[in-house]
Tab-separated table of C-alpha atoms in Angstrom:
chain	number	residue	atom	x	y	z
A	1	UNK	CA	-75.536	-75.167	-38.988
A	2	UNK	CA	-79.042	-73.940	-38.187
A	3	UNK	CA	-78.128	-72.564	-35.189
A	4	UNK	CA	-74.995	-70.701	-37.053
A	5	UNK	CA	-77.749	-69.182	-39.376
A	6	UNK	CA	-80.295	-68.304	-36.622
A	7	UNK	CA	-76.923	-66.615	-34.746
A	8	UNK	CA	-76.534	-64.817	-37.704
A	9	UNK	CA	-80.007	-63.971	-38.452
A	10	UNK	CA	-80.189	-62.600	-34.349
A	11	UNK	CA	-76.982	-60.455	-34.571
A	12	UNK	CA	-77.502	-59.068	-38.383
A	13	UNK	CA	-81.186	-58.301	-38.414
A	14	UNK	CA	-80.861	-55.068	-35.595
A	15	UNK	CA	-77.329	-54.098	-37.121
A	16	UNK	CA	-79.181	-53.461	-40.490
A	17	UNK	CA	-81.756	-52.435	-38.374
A	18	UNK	CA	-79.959	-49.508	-36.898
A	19	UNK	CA	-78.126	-48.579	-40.598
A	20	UNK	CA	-81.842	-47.831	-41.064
A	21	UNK	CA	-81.781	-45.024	-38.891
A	22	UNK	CA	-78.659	-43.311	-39.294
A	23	UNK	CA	-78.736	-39.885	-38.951
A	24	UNK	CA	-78.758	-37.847	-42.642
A	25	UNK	CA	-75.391	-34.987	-42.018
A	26	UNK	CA	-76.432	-33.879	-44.894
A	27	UNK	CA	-76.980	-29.822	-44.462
A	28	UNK	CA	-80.671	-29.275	-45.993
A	29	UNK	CA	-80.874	-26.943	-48.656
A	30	UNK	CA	-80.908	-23.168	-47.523
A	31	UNK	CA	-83.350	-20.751	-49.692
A	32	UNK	CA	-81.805	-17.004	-50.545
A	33	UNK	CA	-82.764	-14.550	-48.181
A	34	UNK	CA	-82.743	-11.928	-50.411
A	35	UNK	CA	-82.962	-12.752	-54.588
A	36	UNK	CA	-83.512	-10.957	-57.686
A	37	UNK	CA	-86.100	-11.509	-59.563
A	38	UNK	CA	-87.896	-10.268	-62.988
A	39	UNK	CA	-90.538	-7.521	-62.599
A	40	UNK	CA	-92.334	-7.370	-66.054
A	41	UNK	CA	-93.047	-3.327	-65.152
A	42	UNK	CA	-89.867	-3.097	-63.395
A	43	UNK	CA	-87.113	-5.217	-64.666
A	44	UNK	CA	-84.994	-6.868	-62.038
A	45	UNK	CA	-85.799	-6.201	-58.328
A	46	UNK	CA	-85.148	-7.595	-54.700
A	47	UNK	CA	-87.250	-9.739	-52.703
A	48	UNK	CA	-86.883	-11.878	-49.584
A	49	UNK	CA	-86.716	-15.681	-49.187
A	50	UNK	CA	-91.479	-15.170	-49.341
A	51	UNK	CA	-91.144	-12.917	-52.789
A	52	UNK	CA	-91.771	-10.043	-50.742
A	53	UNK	CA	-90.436	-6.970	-52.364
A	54	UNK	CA	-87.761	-4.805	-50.632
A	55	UNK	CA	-88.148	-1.185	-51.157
A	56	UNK	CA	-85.822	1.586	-50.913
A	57	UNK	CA	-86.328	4.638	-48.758
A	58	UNK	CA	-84.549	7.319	-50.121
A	59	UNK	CA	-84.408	9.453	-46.950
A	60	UNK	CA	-82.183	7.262	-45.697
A	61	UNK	CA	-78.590	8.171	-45.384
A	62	UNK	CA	-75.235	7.720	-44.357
A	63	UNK	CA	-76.173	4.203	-42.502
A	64	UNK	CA	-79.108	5.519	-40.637
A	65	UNK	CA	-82.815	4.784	-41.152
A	66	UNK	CA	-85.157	7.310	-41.481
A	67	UNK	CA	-88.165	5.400	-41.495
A	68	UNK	CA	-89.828	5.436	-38.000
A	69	UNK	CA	-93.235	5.258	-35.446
A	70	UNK	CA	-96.521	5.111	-38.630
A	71	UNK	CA	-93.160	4.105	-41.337
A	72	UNK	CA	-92.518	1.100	-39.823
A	73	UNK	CA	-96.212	-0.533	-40.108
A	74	UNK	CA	-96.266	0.311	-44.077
A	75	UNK	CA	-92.301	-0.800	-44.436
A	76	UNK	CA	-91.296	-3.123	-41.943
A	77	UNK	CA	-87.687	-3.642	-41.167
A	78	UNK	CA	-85.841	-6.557	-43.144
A	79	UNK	CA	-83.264	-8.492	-41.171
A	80	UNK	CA	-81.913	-11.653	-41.168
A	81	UNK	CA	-78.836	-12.986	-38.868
A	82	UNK	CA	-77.641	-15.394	-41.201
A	83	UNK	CA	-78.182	-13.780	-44.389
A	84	UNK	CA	-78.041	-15.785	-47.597
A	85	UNK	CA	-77.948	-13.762	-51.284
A	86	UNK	CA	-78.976	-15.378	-54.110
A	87	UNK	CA	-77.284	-15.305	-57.783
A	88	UNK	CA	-76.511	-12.201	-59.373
A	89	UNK	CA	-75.677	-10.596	-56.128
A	90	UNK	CA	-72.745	-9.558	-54.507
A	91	UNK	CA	-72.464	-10.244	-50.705
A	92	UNK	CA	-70.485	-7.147	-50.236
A	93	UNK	CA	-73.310	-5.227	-51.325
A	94	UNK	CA	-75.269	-5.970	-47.716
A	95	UNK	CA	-74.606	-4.476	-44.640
A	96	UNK	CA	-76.073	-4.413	-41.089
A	97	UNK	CA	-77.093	-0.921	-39.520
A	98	UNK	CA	-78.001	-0.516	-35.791
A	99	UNK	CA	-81.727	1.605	-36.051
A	100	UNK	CA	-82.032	4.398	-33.593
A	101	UNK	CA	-84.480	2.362	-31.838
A	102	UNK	CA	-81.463	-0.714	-31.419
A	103	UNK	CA	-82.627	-3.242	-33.710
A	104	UNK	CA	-80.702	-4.624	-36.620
A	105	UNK	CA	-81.742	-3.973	-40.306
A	106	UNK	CA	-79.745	-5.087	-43.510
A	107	UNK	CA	-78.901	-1.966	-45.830
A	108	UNK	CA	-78.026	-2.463	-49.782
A	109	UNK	CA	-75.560	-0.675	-50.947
């Protein structure tokens, strides 16, 4: 009988072991990219996934950026590959433009 338990004990203990370390599949939780939140001068505005404000160039038009060369180090370009909205958005609202110097950058509306 005490060999039966020892057998036991010996075969059991690394099984449980190893449950130990399964792997968690669970996907971990992804933050928006780009939210809205409340702007007590300002109402509701856009930031990314830091709180960083997102701007709006109004030179820009018809899907092409107009902010270049001394622009770019007061505005940099916002772009994400896998972008995530949070509430209150609509996904259709985002879109991907090609800059004139080939990189990405997400438009809104």
């Amino acid at each position: 009988m005490k060999k039966l338990r020892l057998l036991t004990l010996l075969i059991a203990g690394p099984l449980l072991g190893l449950s130990a370390c399964k792997k968690d599949t669970t996907p971990p939780e992804t933050k928006p990219g780009v939210k809205l939140t409340a702007n007590a001068e300002l109402g509701n505005i856009l930031v990314d996934e830091n709180g960083m404000t997102l701007y709006f160039f109004s030179n820009d038009a018809d899907g092409q950026s107009a902010c270049t060369d001394g622009c770019l180090d007061n505005w940099p370009v916002f772009y994400s590959s896998t972008l995530e909205i949070g509430s209150g958005l609509d996904q259709n609202d985002f879109a991907v433009i090609t800059r004139s110097d080939g990189k990405p950058q997400i438009t809104y509306k």
